[in-house]
PDB file of N, CA, C and O in Angstrom:
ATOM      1  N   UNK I  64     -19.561 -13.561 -14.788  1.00 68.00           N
ATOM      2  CA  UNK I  64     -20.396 -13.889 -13.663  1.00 68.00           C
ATOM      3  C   UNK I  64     -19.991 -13.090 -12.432  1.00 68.00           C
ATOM      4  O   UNK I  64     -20.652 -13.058 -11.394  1.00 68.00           O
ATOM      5  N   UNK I  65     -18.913 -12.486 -12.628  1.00 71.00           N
ATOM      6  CA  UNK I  65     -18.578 -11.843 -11.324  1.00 71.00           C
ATOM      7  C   UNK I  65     -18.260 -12.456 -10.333  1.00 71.00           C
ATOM      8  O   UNK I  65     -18.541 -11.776  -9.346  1.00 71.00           O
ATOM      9  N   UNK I  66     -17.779 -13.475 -10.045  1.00 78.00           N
ATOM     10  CA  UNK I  66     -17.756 -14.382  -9.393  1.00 78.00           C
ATOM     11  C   UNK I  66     -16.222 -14.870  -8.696  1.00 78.00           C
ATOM     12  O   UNK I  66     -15.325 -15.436  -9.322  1.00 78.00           O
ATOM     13  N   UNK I  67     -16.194 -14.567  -7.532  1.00 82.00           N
ATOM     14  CA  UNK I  67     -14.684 -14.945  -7.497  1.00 82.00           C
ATOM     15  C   UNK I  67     -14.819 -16.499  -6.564  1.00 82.00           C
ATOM     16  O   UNK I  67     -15.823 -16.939  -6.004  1.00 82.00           O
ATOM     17  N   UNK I  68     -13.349 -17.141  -6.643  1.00 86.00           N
ATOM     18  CA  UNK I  68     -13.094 -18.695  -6.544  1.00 86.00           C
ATOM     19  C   UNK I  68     -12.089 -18.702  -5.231  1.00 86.00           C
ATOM     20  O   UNK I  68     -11.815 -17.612  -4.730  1.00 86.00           O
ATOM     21  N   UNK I  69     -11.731 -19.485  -4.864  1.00 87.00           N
ATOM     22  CA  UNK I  69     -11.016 -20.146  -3.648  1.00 87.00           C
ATOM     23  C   UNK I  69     -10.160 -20.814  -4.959  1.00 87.00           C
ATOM     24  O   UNK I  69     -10.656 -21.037  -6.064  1.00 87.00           O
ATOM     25  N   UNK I  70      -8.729 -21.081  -4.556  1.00 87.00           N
ATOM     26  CA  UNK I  70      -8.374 -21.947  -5.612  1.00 87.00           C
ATOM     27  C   UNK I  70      -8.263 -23.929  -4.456  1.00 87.00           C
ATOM     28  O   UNK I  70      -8.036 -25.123  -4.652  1.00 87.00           O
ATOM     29  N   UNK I  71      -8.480 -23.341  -3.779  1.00 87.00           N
ATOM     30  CA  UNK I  71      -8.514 -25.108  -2.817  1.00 87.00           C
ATOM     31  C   UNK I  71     -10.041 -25.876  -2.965  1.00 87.00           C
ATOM     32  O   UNK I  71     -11.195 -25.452  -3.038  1.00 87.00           O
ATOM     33  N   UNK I  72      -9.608 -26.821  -2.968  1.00 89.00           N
ATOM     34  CA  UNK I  72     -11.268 -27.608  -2.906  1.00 89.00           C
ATOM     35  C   UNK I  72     -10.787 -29.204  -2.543  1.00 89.00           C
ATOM     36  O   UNK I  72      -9.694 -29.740  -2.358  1.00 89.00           O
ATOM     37  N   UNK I  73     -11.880 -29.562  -2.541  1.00 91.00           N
ATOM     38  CA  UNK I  73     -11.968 -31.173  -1.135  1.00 91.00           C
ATOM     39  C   UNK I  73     -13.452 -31.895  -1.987  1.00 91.00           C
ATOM     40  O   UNK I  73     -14.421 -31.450  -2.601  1.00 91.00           O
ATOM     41  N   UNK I  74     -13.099 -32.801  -1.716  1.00 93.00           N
ATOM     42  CA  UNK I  74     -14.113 -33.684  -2.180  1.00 93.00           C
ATOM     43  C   UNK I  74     -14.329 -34.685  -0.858  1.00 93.00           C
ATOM     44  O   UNK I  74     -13.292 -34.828  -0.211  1.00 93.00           O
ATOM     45  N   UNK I  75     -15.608 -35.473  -0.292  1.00 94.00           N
ATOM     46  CA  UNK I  75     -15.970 -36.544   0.486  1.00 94.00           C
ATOM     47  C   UNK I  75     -16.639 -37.198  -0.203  1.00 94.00           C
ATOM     48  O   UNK I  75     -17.777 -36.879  -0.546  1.00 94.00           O
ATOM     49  N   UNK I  76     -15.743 -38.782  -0.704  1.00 94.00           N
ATOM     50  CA  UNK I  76     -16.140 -40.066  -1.207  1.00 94.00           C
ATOM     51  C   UNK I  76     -17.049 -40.239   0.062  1.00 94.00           C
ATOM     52  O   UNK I  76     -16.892 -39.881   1.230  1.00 94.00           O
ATOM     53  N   UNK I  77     -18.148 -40.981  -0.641  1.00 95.00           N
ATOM     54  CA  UNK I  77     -19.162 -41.472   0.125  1.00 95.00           C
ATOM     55  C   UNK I  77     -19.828 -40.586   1.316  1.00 95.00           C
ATOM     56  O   UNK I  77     -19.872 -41.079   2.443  1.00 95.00           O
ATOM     57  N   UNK I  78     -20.256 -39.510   1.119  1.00 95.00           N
ATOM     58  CA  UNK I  78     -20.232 -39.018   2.229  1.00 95.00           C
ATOM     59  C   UNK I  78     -21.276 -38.803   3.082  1.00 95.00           C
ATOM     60  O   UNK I  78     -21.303 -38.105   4.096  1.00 95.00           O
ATOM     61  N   UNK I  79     -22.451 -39.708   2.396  1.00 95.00           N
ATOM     62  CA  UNK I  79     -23.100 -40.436   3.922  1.00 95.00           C
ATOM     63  C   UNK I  79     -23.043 -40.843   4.728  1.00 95.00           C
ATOM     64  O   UNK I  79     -23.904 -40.874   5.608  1.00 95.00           O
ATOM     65  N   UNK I  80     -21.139 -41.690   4.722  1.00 96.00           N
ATOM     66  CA  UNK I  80     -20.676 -42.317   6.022  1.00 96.00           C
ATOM     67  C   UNK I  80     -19.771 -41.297   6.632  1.00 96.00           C
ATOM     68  O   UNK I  80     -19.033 -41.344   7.615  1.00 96.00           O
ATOM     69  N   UNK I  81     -19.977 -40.585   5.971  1.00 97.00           N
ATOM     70  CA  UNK I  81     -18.810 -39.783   6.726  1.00 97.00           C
ATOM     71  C   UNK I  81     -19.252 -38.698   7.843  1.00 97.00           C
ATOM     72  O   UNK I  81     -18.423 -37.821   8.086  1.00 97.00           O
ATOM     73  N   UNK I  82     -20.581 -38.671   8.604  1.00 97.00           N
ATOM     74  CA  UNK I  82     -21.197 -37.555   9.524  1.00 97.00           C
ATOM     75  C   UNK I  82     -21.626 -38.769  10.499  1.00 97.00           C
ATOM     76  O   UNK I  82     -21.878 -39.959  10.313  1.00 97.00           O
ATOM     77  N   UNK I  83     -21.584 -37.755  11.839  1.00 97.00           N
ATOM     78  CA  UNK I  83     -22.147 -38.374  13.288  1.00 97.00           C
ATOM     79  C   UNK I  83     -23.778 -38.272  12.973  1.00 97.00           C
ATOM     80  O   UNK I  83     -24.310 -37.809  11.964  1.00 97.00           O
ATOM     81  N   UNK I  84     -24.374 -38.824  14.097  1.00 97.00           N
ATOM     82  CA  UNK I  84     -26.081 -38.832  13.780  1.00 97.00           C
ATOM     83  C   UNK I  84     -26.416 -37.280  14.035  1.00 97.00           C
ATOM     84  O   UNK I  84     -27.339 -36.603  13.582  1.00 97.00           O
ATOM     85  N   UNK I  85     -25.230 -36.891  15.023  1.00 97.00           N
ATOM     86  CA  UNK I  85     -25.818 -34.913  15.464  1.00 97.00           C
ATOM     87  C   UNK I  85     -25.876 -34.475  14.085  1.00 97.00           C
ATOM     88  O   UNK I  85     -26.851 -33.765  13.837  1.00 97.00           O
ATOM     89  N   UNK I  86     -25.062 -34.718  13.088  1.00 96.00           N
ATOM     90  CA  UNK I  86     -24.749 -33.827  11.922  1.00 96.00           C
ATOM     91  C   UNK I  86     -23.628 -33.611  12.010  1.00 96.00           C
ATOM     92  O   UNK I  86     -23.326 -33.016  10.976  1.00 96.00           O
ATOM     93  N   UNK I  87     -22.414 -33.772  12.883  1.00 96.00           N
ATOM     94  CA  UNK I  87     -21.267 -33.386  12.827  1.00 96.00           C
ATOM     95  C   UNK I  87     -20.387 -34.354  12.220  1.00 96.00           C
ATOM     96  O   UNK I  87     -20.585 -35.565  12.321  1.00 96.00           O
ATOM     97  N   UNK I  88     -18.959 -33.607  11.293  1.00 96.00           N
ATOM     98  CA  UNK I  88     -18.125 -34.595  10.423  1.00 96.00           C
ATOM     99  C   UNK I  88     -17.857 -35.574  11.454  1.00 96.00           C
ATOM    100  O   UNK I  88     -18.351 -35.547  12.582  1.00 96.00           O
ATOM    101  N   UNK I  89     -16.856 -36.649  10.903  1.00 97.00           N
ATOM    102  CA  UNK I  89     -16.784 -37.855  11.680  1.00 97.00           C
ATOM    103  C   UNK I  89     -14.944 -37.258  11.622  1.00 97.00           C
ATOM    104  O   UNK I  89     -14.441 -36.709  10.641  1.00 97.00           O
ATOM    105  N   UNK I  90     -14.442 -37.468  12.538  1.00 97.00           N
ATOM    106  CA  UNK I  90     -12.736 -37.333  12.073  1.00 97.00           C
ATOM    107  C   UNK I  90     -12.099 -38.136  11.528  1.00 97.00           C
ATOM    108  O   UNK I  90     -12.002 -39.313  11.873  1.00 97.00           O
ATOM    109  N   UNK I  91     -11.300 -37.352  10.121  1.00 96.00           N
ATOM    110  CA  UNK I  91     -10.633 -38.259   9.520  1.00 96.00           C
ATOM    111  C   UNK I  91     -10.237 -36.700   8.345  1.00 96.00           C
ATOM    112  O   UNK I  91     -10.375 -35.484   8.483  1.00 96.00           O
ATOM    113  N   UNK I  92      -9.691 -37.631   7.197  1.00 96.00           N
ATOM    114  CA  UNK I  92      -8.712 -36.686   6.615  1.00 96.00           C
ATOM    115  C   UNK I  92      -9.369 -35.707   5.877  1.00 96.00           C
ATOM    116  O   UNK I  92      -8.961 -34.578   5.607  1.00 96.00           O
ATOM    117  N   UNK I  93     -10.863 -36.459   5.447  1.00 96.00           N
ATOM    118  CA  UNK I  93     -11.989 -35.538   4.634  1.00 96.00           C
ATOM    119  C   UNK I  93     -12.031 -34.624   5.514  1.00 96.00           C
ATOM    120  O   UNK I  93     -11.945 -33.493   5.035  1.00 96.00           O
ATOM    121  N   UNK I  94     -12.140 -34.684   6.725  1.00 96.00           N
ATOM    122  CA  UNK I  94     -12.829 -33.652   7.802  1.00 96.00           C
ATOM    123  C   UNK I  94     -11.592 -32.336   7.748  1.00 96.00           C
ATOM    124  O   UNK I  94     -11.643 -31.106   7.780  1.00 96.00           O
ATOM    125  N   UNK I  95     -10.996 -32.898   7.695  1.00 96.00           N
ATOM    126  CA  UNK I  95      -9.220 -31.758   7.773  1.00 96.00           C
ATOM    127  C   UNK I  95      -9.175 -31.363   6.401  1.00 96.00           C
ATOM    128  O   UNK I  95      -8.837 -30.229   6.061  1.00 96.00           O
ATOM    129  N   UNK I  96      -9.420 -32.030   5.809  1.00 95.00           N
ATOM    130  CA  UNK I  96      -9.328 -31.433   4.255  1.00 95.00           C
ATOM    131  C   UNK I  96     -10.904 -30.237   3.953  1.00 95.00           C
ATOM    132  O   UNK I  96     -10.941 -29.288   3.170  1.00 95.00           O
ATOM    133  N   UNK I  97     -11.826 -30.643   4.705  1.00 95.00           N
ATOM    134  CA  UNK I  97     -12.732 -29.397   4.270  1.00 95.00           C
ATOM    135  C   UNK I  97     -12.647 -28.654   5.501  1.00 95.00           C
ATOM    136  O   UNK I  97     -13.600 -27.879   5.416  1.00 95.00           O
ATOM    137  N   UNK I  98     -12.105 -28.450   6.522  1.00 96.00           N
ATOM    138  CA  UNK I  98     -11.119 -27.554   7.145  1.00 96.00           C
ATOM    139  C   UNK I  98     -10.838 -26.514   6.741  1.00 96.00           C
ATOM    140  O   UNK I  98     -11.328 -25.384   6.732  1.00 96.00           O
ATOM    141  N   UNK I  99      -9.346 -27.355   6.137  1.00 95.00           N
ATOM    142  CA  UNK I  99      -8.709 -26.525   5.624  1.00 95.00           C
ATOM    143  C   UNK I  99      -9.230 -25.317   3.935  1.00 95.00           C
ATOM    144  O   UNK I  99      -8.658 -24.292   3.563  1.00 95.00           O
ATOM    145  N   UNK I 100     -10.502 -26.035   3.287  1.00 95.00           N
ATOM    146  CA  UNK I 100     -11.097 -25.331   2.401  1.00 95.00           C
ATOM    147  C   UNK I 100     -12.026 -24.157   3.164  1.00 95.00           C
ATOM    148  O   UNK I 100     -12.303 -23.140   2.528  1.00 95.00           O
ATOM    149  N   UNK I 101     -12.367 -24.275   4.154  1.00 95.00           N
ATOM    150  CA  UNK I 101     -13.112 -22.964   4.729  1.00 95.00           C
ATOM    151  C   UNK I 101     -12.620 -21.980   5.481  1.00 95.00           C
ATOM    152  O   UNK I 101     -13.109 -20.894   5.790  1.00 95.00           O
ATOM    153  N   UNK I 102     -11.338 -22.602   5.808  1.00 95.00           N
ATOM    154  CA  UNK I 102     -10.526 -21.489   6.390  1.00 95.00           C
ATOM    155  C   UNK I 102      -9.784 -20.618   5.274  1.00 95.00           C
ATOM    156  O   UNK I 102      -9.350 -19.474   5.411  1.00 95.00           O
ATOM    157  N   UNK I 103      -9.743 -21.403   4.171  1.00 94.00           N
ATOM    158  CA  UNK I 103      -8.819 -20.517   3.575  1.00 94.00           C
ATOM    159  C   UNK I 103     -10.337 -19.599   2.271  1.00 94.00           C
ATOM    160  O   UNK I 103     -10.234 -18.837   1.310  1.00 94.00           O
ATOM    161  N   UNK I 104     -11.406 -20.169   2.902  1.00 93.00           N
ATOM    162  CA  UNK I 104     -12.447 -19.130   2.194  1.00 93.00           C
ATOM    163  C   UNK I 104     -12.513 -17.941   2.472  1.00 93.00           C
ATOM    164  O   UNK I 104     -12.609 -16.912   1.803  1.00 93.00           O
ATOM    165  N   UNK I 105     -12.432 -18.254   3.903  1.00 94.00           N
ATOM    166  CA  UNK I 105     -12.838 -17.274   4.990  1.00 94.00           C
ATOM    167  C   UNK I 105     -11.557 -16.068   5.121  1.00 94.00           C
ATOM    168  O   UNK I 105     -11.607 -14.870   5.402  1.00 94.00           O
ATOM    169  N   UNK I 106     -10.586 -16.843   4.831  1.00 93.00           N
ATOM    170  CA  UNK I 106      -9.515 -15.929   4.627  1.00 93.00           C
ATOM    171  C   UNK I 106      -9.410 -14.917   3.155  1.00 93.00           C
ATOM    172  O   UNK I 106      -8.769 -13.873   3.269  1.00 93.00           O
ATOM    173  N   UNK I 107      -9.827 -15.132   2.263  1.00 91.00           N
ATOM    174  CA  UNK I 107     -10.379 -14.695   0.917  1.00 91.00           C
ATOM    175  C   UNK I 107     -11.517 -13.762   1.293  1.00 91.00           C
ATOM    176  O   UNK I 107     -11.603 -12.685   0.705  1.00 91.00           O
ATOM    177  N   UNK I 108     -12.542 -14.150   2.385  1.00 90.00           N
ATOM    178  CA  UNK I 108     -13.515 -13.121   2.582  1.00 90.00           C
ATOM    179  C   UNK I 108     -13.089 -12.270   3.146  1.00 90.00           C
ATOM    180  O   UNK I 108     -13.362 -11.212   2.581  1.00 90.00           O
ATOM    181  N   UNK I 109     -12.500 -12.141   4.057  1.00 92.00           N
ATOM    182  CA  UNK I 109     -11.403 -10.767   4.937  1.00 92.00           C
ATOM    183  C   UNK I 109     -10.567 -10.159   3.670  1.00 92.00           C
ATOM    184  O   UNK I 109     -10.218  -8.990   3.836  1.00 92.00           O
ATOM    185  N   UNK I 110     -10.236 -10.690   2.582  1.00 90.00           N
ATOM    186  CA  UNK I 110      -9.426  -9.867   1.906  1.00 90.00           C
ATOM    187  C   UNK I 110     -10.499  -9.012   0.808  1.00 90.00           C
ATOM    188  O   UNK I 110     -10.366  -7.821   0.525  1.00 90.00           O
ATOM    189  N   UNK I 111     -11.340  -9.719   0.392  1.00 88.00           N
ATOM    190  CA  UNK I 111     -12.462  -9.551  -0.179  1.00 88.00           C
ATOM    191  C   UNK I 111     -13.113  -7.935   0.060  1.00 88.00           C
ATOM    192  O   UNK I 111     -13.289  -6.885  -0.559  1.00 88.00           O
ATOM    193  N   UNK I 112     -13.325  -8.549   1.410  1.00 88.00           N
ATOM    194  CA  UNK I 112     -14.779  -7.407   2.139  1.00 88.00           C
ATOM    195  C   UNK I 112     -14.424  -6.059   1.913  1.00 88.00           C
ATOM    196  O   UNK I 112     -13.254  -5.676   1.907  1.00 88.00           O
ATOM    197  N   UNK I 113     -15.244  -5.448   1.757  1.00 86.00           N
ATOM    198  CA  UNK I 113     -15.182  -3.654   1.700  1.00 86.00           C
ATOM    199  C   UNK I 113     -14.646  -3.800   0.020  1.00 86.00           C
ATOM    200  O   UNK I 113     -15.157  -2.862  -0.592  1.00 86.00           O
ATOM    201  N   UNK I 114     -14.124  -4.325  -0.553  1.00 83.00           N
ATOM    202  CA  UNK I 114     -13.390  -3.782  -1.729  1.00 83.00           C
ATOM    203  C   UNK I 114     -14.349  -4.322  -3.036  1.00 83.00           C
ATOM    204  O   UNK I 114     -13.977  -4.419  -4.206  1.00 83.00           O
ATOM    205  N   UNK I 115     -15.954  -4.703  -2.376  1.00 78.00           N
ATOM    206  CA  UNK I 115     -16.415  -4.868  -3.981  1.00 78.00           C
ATOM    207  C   UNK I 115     -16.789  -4.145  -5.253  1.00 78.00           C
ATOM    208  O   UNK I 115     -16.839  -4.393  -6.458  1.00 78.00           O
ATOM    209  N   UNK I 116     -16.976  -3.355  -4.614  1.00 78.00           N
ATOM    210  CA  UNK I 116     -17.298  -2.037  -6.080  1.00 78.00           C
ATOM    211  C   UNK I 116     -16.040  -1.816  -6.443  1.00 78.00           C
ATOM    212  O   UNK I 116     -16.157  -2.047  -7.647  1.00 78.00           O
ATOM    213  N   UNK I 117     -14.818  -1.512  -6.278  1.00 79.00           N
ATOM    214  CA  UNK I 117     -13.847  -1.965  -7.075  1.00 79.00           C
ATOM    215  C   UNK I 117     -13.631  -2.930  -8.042  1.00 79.00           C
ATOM    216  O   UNK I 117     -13.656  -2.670  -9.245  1.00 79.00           O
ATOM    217  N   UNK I 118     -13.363  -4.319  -7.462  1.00 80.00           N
ATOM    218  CA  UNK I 118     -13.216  -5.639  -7.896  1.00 80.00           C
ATOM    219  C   UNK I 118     -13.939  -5.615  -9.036  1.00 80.00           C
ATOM    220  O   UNK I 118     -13.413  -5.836 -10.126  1.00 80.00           O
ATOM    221  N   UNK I 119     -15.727  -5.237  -8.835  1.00 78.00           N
ATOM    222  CA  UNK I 119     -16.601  -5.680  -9.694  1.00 78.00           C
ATOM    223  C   UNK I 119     -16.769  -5.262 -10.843  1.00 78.00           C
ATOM    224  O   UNK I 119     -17.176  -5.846 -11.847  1.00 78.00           O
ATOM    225  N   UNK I 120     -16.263  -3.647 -10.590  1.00 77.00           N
ATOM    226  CA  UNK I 120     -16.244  -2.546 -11.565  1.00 77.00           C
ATOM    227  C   UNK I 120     -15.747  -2.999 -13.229  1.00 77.00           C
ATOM    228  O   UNK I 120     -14.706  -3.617 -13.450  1.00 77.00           O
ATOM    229  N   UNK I 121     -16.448  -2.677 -14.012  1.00 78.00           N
ATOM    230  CA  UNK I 121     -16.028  -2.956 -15.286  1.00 78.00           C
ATOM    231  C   UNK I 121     -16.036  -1.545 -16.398  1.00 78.00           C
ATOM    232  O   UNK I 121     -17.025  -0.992 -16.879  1.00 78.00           O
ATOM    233  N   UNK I 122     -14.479  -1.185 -16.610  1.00 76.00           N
ATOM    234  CA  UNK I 122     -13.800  -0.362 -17.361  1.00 76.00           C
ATOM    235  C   UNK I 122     -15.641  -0.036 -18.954  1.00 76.00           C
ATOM    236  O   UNK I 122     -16.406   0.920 -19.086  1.00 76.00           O
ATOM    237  N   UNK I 123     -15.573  -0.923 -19.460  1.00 77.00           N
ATOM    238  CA  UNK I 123     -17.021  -0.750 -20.274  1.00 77.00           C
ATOM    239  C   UNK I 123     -18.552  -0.626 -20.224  1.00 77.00           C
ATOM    240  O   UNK I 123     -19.490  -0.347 -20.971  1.00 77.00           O
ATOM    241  N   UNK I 124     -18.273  -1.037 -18.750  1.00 74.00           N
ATOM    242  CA  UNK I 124     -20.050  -0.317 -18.447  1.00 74.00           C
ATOM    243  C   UNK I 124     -19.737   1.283 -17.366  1.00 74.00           C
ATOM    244  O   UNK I 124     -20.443   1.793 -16.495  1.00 74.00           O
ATOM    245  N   UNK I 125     -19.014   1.500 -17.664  1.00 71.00           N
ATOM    246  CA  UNK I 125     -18.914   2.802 -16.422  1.00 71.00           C
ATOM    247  C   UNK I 125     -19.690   4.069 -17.561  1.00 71.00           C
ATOM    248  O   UNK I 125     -20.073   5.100 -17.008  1.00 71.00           O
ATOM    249  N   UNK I 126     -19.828   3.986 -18.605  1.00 67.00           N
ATOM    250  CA  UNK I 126     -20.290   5.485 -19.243  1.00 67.00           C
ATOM    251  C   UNK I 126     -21.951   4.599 -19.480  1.00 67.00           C
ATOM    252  O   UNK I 126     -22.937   5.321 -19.332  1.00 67.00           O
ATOM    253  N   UNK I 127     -22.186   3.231 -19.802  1.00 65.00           N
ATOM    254  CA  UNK I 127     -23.178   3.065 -19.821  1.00 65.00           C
ATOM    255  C   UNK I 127     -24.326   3.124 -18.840  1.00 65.00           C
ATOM    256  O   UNK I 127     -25.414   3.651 -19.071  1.00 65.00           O
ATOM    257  N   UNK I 128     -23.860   2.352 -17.397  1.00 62.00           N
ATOM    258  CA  UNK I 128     -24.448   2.536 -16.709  1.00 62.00           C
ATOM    259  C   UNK I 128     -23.967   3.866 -15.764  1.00 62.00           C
ATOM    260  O   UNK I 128     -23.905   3.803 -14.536  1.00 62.00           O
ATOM    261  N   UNK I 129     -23.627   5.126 -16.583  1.00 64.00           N
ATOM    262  CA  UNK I 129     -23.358   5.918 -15.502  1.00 64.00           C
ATOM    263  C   UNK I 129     -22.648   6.058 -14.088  1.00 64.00           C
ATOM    264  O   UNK I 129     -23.018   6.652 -13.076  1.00 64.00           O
ATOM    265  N   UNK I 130     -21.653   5.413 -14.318  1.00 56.00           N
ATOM    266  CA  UNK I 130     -21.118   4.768 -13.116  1.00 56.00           C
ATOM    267  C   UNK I 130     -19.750   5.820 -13.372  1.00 56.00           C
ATOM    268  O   UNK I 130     -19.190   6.228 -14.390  1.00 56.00           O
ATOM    269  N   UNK I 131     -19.475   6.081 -11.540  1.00 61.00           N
ATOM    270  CA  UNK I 131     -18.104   7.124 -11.414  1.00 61.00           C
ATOM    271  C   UNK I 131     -16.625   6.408 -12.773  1.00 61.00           C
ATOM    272  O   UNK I 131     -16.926   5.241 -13.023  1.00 61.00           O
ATOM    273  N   UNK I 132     -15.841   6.656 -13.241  1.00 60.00           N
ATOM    274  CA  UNK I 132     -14.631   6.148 -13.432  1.00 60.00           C
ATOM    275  C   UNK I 132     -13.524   6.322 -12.771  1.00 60.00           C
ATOM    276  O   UNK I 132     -12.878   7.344 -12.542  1.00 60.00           O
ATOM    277  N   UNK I 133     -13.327   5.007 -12.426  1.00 60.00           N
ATOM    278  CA  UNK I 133     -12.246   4.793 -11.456  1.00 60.00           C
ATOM    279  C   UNK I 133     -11.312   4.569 -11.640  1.00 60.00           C
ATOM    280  O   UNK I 133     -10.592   4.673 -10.647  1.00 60.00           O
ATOM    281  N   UNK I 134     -10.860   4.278 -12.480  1.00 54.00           N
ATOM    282  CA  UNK I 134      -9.606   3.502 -13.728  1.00 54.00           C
ATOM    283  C   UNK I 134      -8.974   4.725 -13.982  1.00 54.00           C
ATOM    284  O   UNK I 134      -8.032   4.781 -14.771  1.00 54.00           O
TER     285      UNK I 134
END
């Protein structure tokens, strides 16, 4: 899938009660806990960025789809 992961993740039990009427979280530990999951996404996307045709590159489609070899 090509697909890369965060290895952190957060769950909110019930989490209809857990937002103000604006839409904003309510404070509490859920709120710090998905925090801390988007910061450390976001930190994965800075390491990420610019380097996807690398990453994505696959050693067995490079003669099929004509693709440079980089390997």
């Amino acid at each position: 899938m090509r697909m890369f992961t965060i290895p952190n993740q957060s769950s909110v039990a019930k989490a209809y009660e857990q937002f103000n009427d604006d839409g904003t979280m309510k404070e509490s530990s859920y709120r710090e806990r998905v925090i801390d999951v988007m910061e450390e996404l976001f930190k994965f996307t800075l390491l990420l960025r610019g380097n996807m045709d690398y990453l994505v590159q696959r050693y067995s489609e490079a003669e099929t789809f004509n693709l440079p070899e980089k390997l």
